[in-house]
mmCIF file with all atom_site columns, C-alpha atoms in Angstrom:
data_model
loop_
_atom_site.group_PDB
_atom_site.id
_atom_site.type_symbol
_atom_site.label_atom_id
_atom_site.label_alt_id
_atom_site.label_comp_id
_atom_site.label_asym_id
_atom_site.label_entity_id
_atom_site.label_seq_id
_atom_site.pdbx_PDB_ins_code
_atom_site.Cartn_x
_atom_site.Cartn_y
_atom_site.Cartn_z
_atom_site.occupancy
_atom_site.B_iso_or_equiv
_atom_site.pdbx_formal_charge
_atom_site.auth_seq_id
_atom_site.auth_comp_id
_atom_site.auth_asym_id
_atom_site.auth_atom_id
_atom_site.pdbx_PDB_model_num
ATOM 1   C CA . UNK C 1 1   ? 23.239  30.718  -17.835 1.00 70.00 ? 204 UNK C CA 1
ATOM 2   C CA . UNK C 1 2   ? 25.407  31.293  -14.715 1.00 79.00 ? 205 UNK C CA 1
ATOM 3   C CA . UNK C 1 3   ? 22.386  32.484  -12.761 1.00 75.00 ? 206 UNK C CA 1
ATOM 4   C CA . UNK C 1 4   ? 20.427  29.154  -13.823 1.00 80.00 ? 207 UNK C CA 1
ATOM 5   C CA . UNK C 1 5   ? 23.122  27.196  -12.690 1.00 87.00 ? 208 UNK C CA 1
ATOM 6   C CA . UNK C 1 6   ? 23.191  29.078  -9.442  1.00 81.00 ? 209 UNK C CA 1
ATOM 7   C CA . UNK C 1 7   ? 19.586  28.788  -8.887  1.00 82.00 ? 210 UNK C CA 1
ATOM 8   C CA . UNK C 1 8   ? 19.738  24.944  -9.666  1.00 88.00 ? 211 UNK C CA 1
ATOM 9   C CA . UNK C 1 9   ? 22.539  24.526  -7.105  1.00 89.00 ? 212 UNK C CA 1
ATOM 10  C CA . UNK C 1 10  ? 20.857  26.530  -4.555  1.00 85.00 ? 213 UNK C CA 1
ATOM 11  C CA . UNK C 1 11  ? 17.671  24.448  -4.933  1.00 86.00 ? 214 UNK C CA 1
ATOM 12  C CA . UNK C 1 12  ? 19.742  21.271  -4.759  1.00 92.00 ? 215 UNK C CA 1
ATOM 13  C CA . UNK C 1 13  ? 21.430  22.470  -1.568  1.00 91.00 ? 216 UNK C CA 1
ATOM 14  C CA . UNK C 1 14  ? 18.230  23.363  0.074   1.00 89.00 ? 217 UNK C CA 1
ATOM 15  C CA . UNK C 1 15  ? 16.280  19.977  -0.828  1.00 92.00 ? 218 UNK C CA 1
ATOM 16  C CA . UNK C 1 16  ? 18.847  17.421  -1.124  1.00 94.00 ? 219 UNK C CA 1
ATOM 17  C CA . UNK C 1 17  ? 18.507  15.686  2.306   1.00 96.00 ? 220 UNK C CA 1
ATOM 18  C CA . UNK C 1 18  ? 14.464  15.781  1.980   1.00 95.00 ? 221 UNK C CA 1
ATOM 19  C CA . UNK C 1 19  ? 14.828  14.348  -1.516  1.00 96.00 ? 222 UNK C CA 1
ATOM 20  C CA . UNK C 1 20  ? 17.092  11.568  -0.389  1.00 96.00 ? 223 UNK C CA 1
ATOM 21  C CA . UNK C 1 21  ? 14.648  10.887  2.514   1.00 96.00 ? 224 UNK C CA 1
ATOM 22  C CA . UNK C 1 22  ? 11.572  10.738  0.054   1.00 96.00 ? 225 UNK C CA 1
ATOM 23  C CA . UNK C 1 23  ? 13.611  8.349   -2.233  1.00 96.00 ? 226 UNK C CA 1
ATOM 24  C CA . UNK C 1 24  ? 14.709  6.201   0.624   1.00 97.00 ? 227 UNK C CA 1
ATOM 25  C CA . UNK C 1 25  ? 10.878  5.927   1.928   1.00 96.00 ? 228 UNK C CA 1
ATOM 26  C CA . UNK C 1 26  ? 9.417   5.254   -1.785  1.00 95.00 ? 229 UNK C CA 1
ATOM 27  C CA . UNK C 1 27  ? 12.254  2.617   -2.226  1.00 96.00 ? 230 UNK C CA 1
ATOM 28  C CA . UNK C 1 28  ? 11.581  1.136   1.145   1.00 96.00 ? 231 UNK C CA 1
ATOM 29  C CA . UNK C 1 29  ? 7.790   0.751   0.698   1.00 95.00 ? 232 UNK C CA 1
ATOM 30  C CA . UNK C 1 30  ? 8.177   -0.558  -2.819  1.00 95.00 ? 233 UNK C CA 1
ATOM 31  C CA . UNK C 1 31  ? 10.811  -3.083  -1.970  1.00 95.00 ? 234 UNK C CA 1
ATOM 32  C CA . UNK C 1 32  ? 8.533   -4.129  0.991   1.00 95.00 ? 235 UNK C CA 1
ATOM 33  C CA . UNK C 1 33  ? 5.571   -4.468  -1.213  1.00 93.00 ? 236 UNK C CA 1
ATOM 34  C CA . UNK C 1 34  ? 7.598   -6.715  -3.794  1.00 93.00 ? 237 UNK C CA 1
ATOM 35  C CA . UNK C 1 35  ? 8.871   -8.873  -0.906  1.00 93.00 ? 238 UNK C CA 1
ATOM 36  C CA . UNK C 1 36  ? 5.297   -9.329  0.535   1.00 91.00 ? 239 UNK C CA 1
ATOM 37  C CA . UNK C 1 37  ? 4.275   -10.589 -2.893  1.00 89.00 ? 240 UNK C CA 1
ATOM 38  C CA . UNK C 1 38  ? 6.915   -12.743 -3.170  1.00 90.00 ? 241 UNK C CA 1
ATOM 39  C CA . UNK C 1 39  ? 6.208   -14.224 0.151   1.00 91.00 ? 242 UNK C CA 1
ATOM 40  C CA . UNK C 1 40  ? 2.704   -14.737 -0.780  1.00 87.00 ? 243 UNK C CA 1
ATOM 41  C CA . UNK C 1 41  ? 3.677   -16.664 -3.922  1.00 87.00 ? 244 UNK C CA 1
ATOM 42  C CA . UNK C 1 42  ? 6.011   -18.650 -1.991  1.00 90.00 ? 245 UNK C CA 1
ATOM 43  C CA . UNK C 1 43  ? 3.314   -19.680 0.574   1.00 91.00 ? 246 UNK C CA 1
ATOM 44  C CA . UNK C 1 44  ? 0.259   -19.929 -1.883  1.00 87.00 ? 247 UNK C CA 1
ATOM 45  C CA . UNK C 1 45  ? 1.608   -20.182 -5.220  1.00 83.00 ? 248 UNK C CA 1
ATOM 46  C CA . UNK C 1 46  ? 1.433   -18.168 -8.232  1.00 79.00 ? 249 UNK C CA 1
ATOM 47  C CA . UNK C 1 47  ? -1.891  -19.433 -9.264  1.00 83.00 ? 250 UNK C CA 1
ATOM 48  C CA . UNK C 1 48  ? -3.385  -18.041 -6.166  1.00 83.00 ? 251 UNK C CA 1
ATOM 49  C CA . UNK C 1 49  ? -1.953  -14.452 -6.939  1.00 82.00 ? 252 UNK C CA 1
ATOM 50  C CA . UNK C 1 50  ? -3.238  -14.696 -10.361 1.00 80.00 ? 253 UNK C CA 1
ATOM 51  C CA . UNK C 1 51  ? -6.717  -15.532 -9.085  1.00 83.00 ? 254 UNK C CA 1
ATOM 52  C CA . UNK C 1 52  ? -6.798  -13.010 -6.347  1.00 82.00 ? 255 UNK C CA 1
ATOM 53  C CA . UNK C 1 53  ? -5.568  -10.246 -8.953  1.00 80.00 ? 256 UNK C CA 1
ATOM 54  C CA . UNK C 1 54  ? -8.188  -11.408 -11.557 1.00 79.00 ? 257 UNK C CA 1
ATOM 55  C CA . UNK C 1 55  ? -11.085 -12.071 -9.098  1.00 82.00 ? 258 UNK C CA 1
ATOM 56  C CA . UNK C 1 56  ? -10.762 -9.275  -6.373  1.00 82.00 ? 259 UNK C CA 1
ATOM 57  C CA . UNK C 1 57  ? -8.448  -6.776  -8.272  1.00 77.00 ? 260 UNK C CA 1
ATOM 58  C CA . UNK C 1 58  ? -6.030  -6.807  -5.689  1.00 79.00 ? 261 UNK C CA 1
ATOM 59  C CA . UNK C 1 59  ? -2.865  -4.685  -6.435  1.00 81.00 ? 262 UNK C CA 1
ATOM 60  C CA . UNK C 1 60  ? -0.451  -5.753  -3.656  1.00 84.00 ? 263 UNK C CA 1
ATOM 61  C CA . UNK C 1 61  ? 1.132   -2.576  -3.692  1.00 86.00 ? 264 UNK C CA 1
ATOM 62  C CA . UNK C 1 62  ? -1.323  -0.491  -1.794  1.00 88.00 ? 265 UNK C CA 1
ATOM 63  C CA . UNK C 1 63  ? 0.956   0.519   0.757   1.00 89.00 ? 266 UNK C CA 1
ATOM 64  C CA . UNK C 1 64  ? 2.548   2.918   -1.877  1.00 91.00 ? 267 UNK C CA 1
ATOM 65  C CA . UNK C 1 65  ? -0.685  4.763   -2.178  1.00 92.00 ? 268 UNK C CA 1
ATOM 66  C CA . UNK C 1 66  ? -0.080  7.730   -0.257  1.00 94.00 ? 269 UNK C CA 1
ATOM 67  C CA . UNK C 1 67  ? 3.893   7.712   -0.462  1.00 95.00 ? 270 UNK C CA 1
ATOM 68  C CA . UNK C 1 68  ? 3.880   9.988   -3.422  1.00 96.00 ? 271 UNK C CA 1
ATOM 69  C CA . UNK C 1 69  ? 1.550   12.510  -1.941  1.00 95.00 ? 272 UNK C CA 1
ATOM 70  C CA . UNK C 1 70  ? 3.956   12.679  1.259   1.00 95.00 ? 273 UNK C CA 1
ATOM 71  C CA . UNK C 1 71  ? 6.914   12.952  -1.047  1.00 95.00 ? 274 UNK C CA 1
ATOM 72  C CA . UNK C 1 72  ? 5.447   15.815  -2.923  1.00 95.00 ? 275 UNK C CA 1
ATOM 73  C CA . UNK C 1 73  ? 4.268   17.554  0.155   1.00 95.00 ? 276 UNK C CA 1
ATOM 74  C CA . UNK C 1 74  ? 7.818   17.220  1.820   1.00 95.00 ? 277 UNK C CA 1
ATOM 75  C CA . UNK C 1 75  ? 9.701   18.294  -1.129  1.00 95.00 ? 278 UNK C CA 1
ATOM 76  C CA . UNK C 1 76  ? 7.517   21.483  -1.812  1.00 93.00 ? 279 UNK C CA 1
ATOM 77  C CA . UNK C 1 77  ? 7.559   22.306  1.903   1.00 93.00 ? 280 UNK C CA 1
ATOM 78  C CA . UNK C 1 78  ? 11.581  22.082  2.029   1.00 93.00 ? 281 UNK C CA 1
ATOM 79  C CA . UNK C 1 79  ? 11.766  24.039  -1.151  1.00 90.00 ? 282 UNK C CA 1
ATOM 80  C CA . UNK C 1 80  ? 9.613   26.889  -0.353  1.00 87.00 ? 283 UNK C CA 1
ATOM 81  C CA . UNK C 1 81  ? 8.817   27.274  3.214   1.00 84.00 ? 284 UNK C CA 1
ATOM 82  C CA . UNK C 1 82  ? 12.263  28.599  4.074   1.00 80.00 ? 285 UNK C CA 1
ATOM 83  C CA . UNK C 1 83  ? 12.187  30.968  1.033   1.00 77.00 ? 286 UNK C CA 1
ATOM 84  C CA . UNK C 1 84  ? 9.036   32.578  2.359   1.00 74.00 ? 287 UNK C CA 1
ATOM 85  C CA . UNK C 1 85  ? 9.719   32.536  6.318   1.00 73.00 ? 288 UNK C CA 1
ATOM 86  C CA . UNK C 1 86  ? 13.331  33.745  6.112   1.00 68.00 ? 289 UNK C CA 1
ATOM 87  C CA . UNK C 1 87  ? 12.401  36.307  3.236   1.00 69.00 ? 290 UNK C CA 1
ATOM 88  C CA . UNK C 1 88  ? 15.035  34.841  0.906   1.00 62.00 ? 291 UNK C CA 1
ATOM 89  C CA . UNK C 1 89  ? 12.505  34.830  -2.027  1.00 61.00 ? 292 UNK C CA 1
ATOM 90  C CA . UNK C 1 90  ? 12.426  38.616  -2.080  1.00 59.00 ? 293 UNK C CA 1
ATOM 91  C CA . UNK C 1 91  ? 16.397  38.581  -2.079  1.00 56.00 ? 294 UNK C CA 1
ATOM 92  C CA . UNK C 1 92  ? 16.392  36.066  -4.968  1.00 62.00 ? 295 UNK C CA 1
ATOM 93  C CA . UNK C 1 93  ? 13.980  38.210  -6.944  1.00 62.00 ? 296 UNK C CA 1
ATOM 94  C CA . UNK C 1 94  ? 16.497  41.115  -6.794  1.00 60.00 ? 297 UNK C CA 1
ATOM 95  C CA . UNK C 1 95  ? 18.630  39.161  -9.311  1.00 66.00 ? 298 UNK C CA 1
ATOM 96  C CA . UNK C 1 96  ? 18.797  40.535  -12.742 1.00 70.00 ? 299 UNK C CA 1
ATOM 97  C CA . UNK C 1 97  ? 16.687  37.556  -14.276 1.00 69.00 ? 300 UNK C CA 1
ATOM 98  C CA . UNK C 1 98  ? 12.962  37.607  -15.021 1.00 76.00 ? 301 UNK C CA 1
ATOM 99  C CA . UNK C 1 99  ? 10.687  36.717  -11.835 1.00 75.00 ? 302 UNK C CA 1
ATOM 100 C CA . UNK C 1 100 ? 8.535   34.338  -13.621 1.00 80.00 ? 303 UNK C CA 1
ATOM 101 C CA . UNK C 1 101 ? 11.315  32.546  -15.236 1.00 81.00 ? 304 UNK C CA 1
ATOM 102 C CA . UNK C 1 102 ? 13.087  32.269  -11.647 1.00 82.00 ? 305 UNK C CA 1
ATOM 103 C CA . UNK C 1 103 ? 10.136  30.888  -10.000 1.00 83.00 ? 306 UNK C CA 1
ATOM 104 C CA . UNK C 1 104 ? 9.492   28.467  -12.978 1.00 87.00 ? 307 UNK C CA 1
ATOM 105 C CA . UNK C 1 105 ? 13.010  27.499  -12.803 1.00 88.00 ? 308 UNK C CA 1
ATOM 106 C CA . UNK C 1 106 ? 12.712  26.613  -9.110  1.00 88.00 ? 309 UNK C CA 1
ATOM 107 C CA . UNK C 1 107 ? 9.354   24.700  -9.724  1.00 92.00 ? 310 UNK C CA 1
ATOM 108 C CA . UNK C 1 108 ? 10.799  22.728  -12.526 1.00 94.00 ? 311 UNK C CA 1
ATOM 109 C CA . UNK C 1 109 ? 13.934  21.650  -10.665 1.00 94.00 ? 312 UNK C CA 1
ATOM 110 C CA . UNK C 1 110 ? 11.735  20.266  -7.888  1.00 94.00 ? 313 UNK C CA 1
ATOM 111 C CA . UNK C 1 111 ? 9.200   18.587  -10.100 1.00 95.00 ? 314 UNK C CA 1
ATOM 112 C CA . UNK C 1 112 ? 11.970  17.301  -12.345 1.00 96.00 ? 315 UNK C CA 1
ATOM 113 C CA . UNK C 1 113 ? 13.540  15.577  -9.238  1.00 95.00 ? 316 UNK C CA 1
ATOM 114 C CA . UNK C 1 114 ? 10.282  14.279  -8.065  1.00 95.00 ? 317 UNK C CA 1
ATOM 115 C CA . UNK C 1 115 ? 9.306   12.836  -11.352 1.00 96.00 ? 318 UNK C CA 1
ATOM 116 C CA . UNK C 1 116 ? 12.774  11.132  -11.792 1.00 97.00 ? 319 UNK C CA 1
ATOM 117 C CA . UNK C 1 117 ? 12.322  9.612   -8.463  1.00 96.00 ? 320 UNK C CA 1
ATOM 118 C CA . UNK C 1 118 ? 8.825   8.401   -9.213  1.00 96.00 ? 321 UNK C CA 1
ATOM 119 C CA . UNK C 1 119 ? 9.874   7.144   -12.669 1.00 96.00 ? 322 UNK C CA 1
ATOM 120 C CA . UNK C 1 120 ? 12.840  5.179   -10.923 1.00 96.00 ? 323 UNK C CA 1
ATOM 121 C CA . UNK C 1 121 ? 10.333  3.590   -8.597  1.00 95.00 ? 324 UNK C CA 1
ATOM 122 C CA . UNK C 1 122 ? 8.022   2.652   -11.443 1.00 95.00 ? 325 UNK C CA 1
ATOM 123 C CA . UNK C 1 123 ? 10.870  0.998   -13.399 1.00 96.00 ? 326 UNK C CA 1
ATOM 124 C CA . UNK C 1 124 ? 11.857  -0.831  -10.253 1.00 96.00 ? 327 UNK C CA 1
ATOM 125 C CA . UNK C 1 125 ? 8.225   -2.117  -9.743  1.00 94.00 ? 328 UNK C CA 1
ATOM 126 C CA . UNK C 1 126 ? 7.956   -2.982  -13.405 1.00 95.00 ? 329 UNK C CA 1
ATOM 127 C CA . UNK C 1 127 ? 11.124  -5.148  -13.535 1.00 95.00 ? 330 UNK C CA 1
ATOM 128 C CA . UNK C 1 128 ? 10.088  -6.880  -10.096 1.00 94.00 ? 331 UNK C CA 1
ATOM 129 C CA . UNK C 1 129 ? 6.612   -7.545  -10.903 1.00 91.00 ? 332 UNK C CA 1
ATOM 130 C CA . UNK C 1 130 ? 7.561   -8.917  -14.527 1.00 92.00 ? 333 UNK C CA 1
ATOM 131 C CA . UNK C 1 131 ? 9.632   -11.610 -12.860 1.00 91.00 ? 334 UNK C CA 1
ATOM 132 C CA . UNK C 1 132 ? 6.818   -13.172 -10.968 1.00 87.00 ? 335 UNK C CA 1
ATOM 133 C CA . UNK C 1 133 ? 3.612   -11.908 -12.852 1.00 86.00 ? 336 UNK C CA 1
ATOM 134 C CA . UNK C 1 134 ? 2.448   -11.914 -16.376 1.00 86.00 ? 337 UNK C CA 1
ATOM 135 C CA . UNK C 1 135 ? 3.001   -8.545  -18.411 1.00 90.00 ? 338 UNK C CA 1
ATOM 136 C CA . UNK C 1 136 ? -0.638  -7.833  -18.579 1.00 89.00 ? 339 UNK C CA 1
ATOM 137 C CA . UNK C 1 137 ? -1.053  -8.106  -14.731 1.00 88.00 ? 340 UNK C CA 1
ATOM 138 C CA . UNK C 1 138 ? 2.039   -6.012  -14.270 1.00 90.00 ? 341 UNK C CA 1
ATOM 139 C CA . UNK C 1 139 ? 0.596   -3.259  -16.448 1.00 92.00 ? 342 UNK C CA 1
ATOM 140 C CA . UNK C 1 140 ? -2.869  -3.454  -14.543 1.00 89.00 ? 343 UNK C CA 1
ATOM 141 C CA . UNK C 1 141 ? -1.046  -3.046  -11.272 1.00 90.00 ? 344 UNK C CA 1
ATOM 142 C CA . UNK C 1 142 ? 1.097   -0.249  -12.623 1.00 92.00 ? 345 UNK C CA 1
ATOM 143 C CA . UNK C 1 143 ? -1.652  1.670   -14.526 1.00 92.00 ? 346 UNK C CA 1
ATOM 144 C CA . UNK C 1 144 ? -3.616  1.447   -11.259 1.00 91.00 ? 347 UNK C CA 1
ATOM 145 C CA . UNK C 1 145 ? -0.908  2.934   -9.375  1.00 92.00 ? 348 UNK C CA 1
ATOM 146 C CA . UNK C 1 146 ? -0.042  5.813   -12.011 1.00 95.00 ? 349 UNK C CA 1
ATOM 147 C CA . UNK C 1 147 ? -2.757  8.185   -10.364 1.00 95.00 ? 350 UNK C CA 1
ATOM 148 C CA . UNK C 1 148 ? -0.939  7.874   -7.021  1.00 95.00 ? 351 UNK C CA 1
ATOM 149 C CA . UNK C 1 149 ? 2.243   9.123   -8.497  1.00 96.00 ? 352 UNK C CA 1
ATOM 150 C CA . UNK C 1 150 ? 0.621   11.934  -10.607 1.00 96.00 ? 353 UNK C CA 1
ATOM 151 C CA . UNK C 1 151 ? -1.274  12.992  -7.573  1.00 96.00 ? 354 UNK C CA 1
ATOM 152 C CA . UNK C 1 152 ? 2.132   13.457  -5.810  1.00 96.00 ? 355 UNK C CA 1
ATOM 153 C CA . UNK C 1 153 ? 3.207   15.709  -8.661  1.00 96.00 ? 356 UNK C CA 1
ATOM 154 C CA . UNK C 1 154 ? -0.036  17.677  -8.425  1.00 96.00 ? 357 UNK C CA 1
ATOM 155 C CA . UNK C 1 155 ? 0.339   17.921  -4.625  1.00 95.00 ? 358 UNK C CA 1
ATOM 156 C CA . UNK C 1 156 ? 3.800   19.263  -5.049  1.00 96.00 ? 359 UNK C CA 1
ATOM 157 C CA . UNK C 1 157 ? 2.495   22.068  -7.292  1.00 94.00 ? 360 UNK C CA 1
ATOM 158 C CA . UNK C 1 158 ? -0.413  22.854  -4.873  1.00 92.00 ? 361 UNK C CA 1
ATOM 159 C CA . UNK C 1 159 ? 1.830   22.969  -1.972  1.00 92.00 ? 362 UNK C CA 1
ATOM 160 C CA . UNK C 1 160 ? 4.319   25.185  -3.744  1.00 90.00 ? 363 UNK C CA 1
ATOM 161 C CA . UNK C 1 161 ? 1.274   27.372  -4.831  1.00 88.00 ? 364 UNK C CA 1
ATOM 162 C CA . UNK C 1 162 ? 0.152   27.763  -1.145  1.00 86.00 ? 365 UNK C CA 1
ATOM 163 C CA . UNK C 1 163 ? 3.731   28.450  0.191   1.00 83.00 ? 366 UNK C CA 1
ATOM 164 C CA . UNK C 1 164 ? 4.251   31.067  -2.629  1.00 81.00 ? 367 UNK C CA 1
ATOM 165 C CA . UNK C 1 165 ? 1.183   32.942  -1.924  1.00 76.00 ? 368 UNK C CA 1
ATOM 166 C CA . UNK C 1 166 ? 2.097   36.113  -0.155  1.00 68.00 ? 369 UNK C CA 1
ATOM 167 C CA . UNK C 1 167 ? -1.214  36.919  1.353   1.00 67.00 ? 370 UNK C CA 1
ATOM 168 C CA . UNK C 1 168 ? -2.086  34.940  4.297   1.00 64.00 ? 371 UNK C CA 1
ATOM 169 C CA . UNK C 1 169 ? -5.680  34.806  4.094   1.00 63.00 ? 372 UNK C CA 1
ATOM 170 C CA . UNK C 1 170 ? -5.510  33.836  0.444   1.00 63.00 ? 373 UNK C CA 1
ATOM 171 C CA . UNK C 1 171 ? -3.447  30.824  1.371   1.00 61.00 ? 374 UNK C CA 1
ATOM 172 C CA . UNK C 1 172 ? -6.351  29.243  3.209   1.00 66.00 ? 375 UNK C CA 1
ATOM 173 C CA . UNK C 1 173 ? -8.604  30.201  0.364   1.00 65.00 ? 376 UNK C CA 1
ATOM 174 C CA . UNK C 1 174 ? -6.682  28.537  -2.307  1.00 61.00 ? 377 UNK C CA 1
#
């Protein structure tokens, strides 16, 4: 139990600033998208927004499309590149703890933080969009944005996999 707490604390120390940066970027793009939608509603009216969403399938949060990918990439690079470059993973693997569980705890901590940030952003978008749009339209927008967030999590795992691969030529093949 002490080793697990130490692993989580070590990972938090390593990725805290990058995680906060990812959260700030995600929140900034989300707030900007909602403010942009509110501005369009103020200028053109809600009927125009409904028409654009229904007829042209516009989402009004397209700015968020690549932000989860960048967040997953940054978090994985910050978490695993120093481990591999400075040979700290070899030192960590000398602990009296199963290697697979150690790596899985590290991955689980990073992905849990990423999922927590993404869920917080989705809750903010849901609350903000429900104030100005019908619940059906909000569900449509958020269901269209859900693959972006899932891709961010998948990209986190893919980047971690590439970083943890010990053989250099296999890093390029994966």
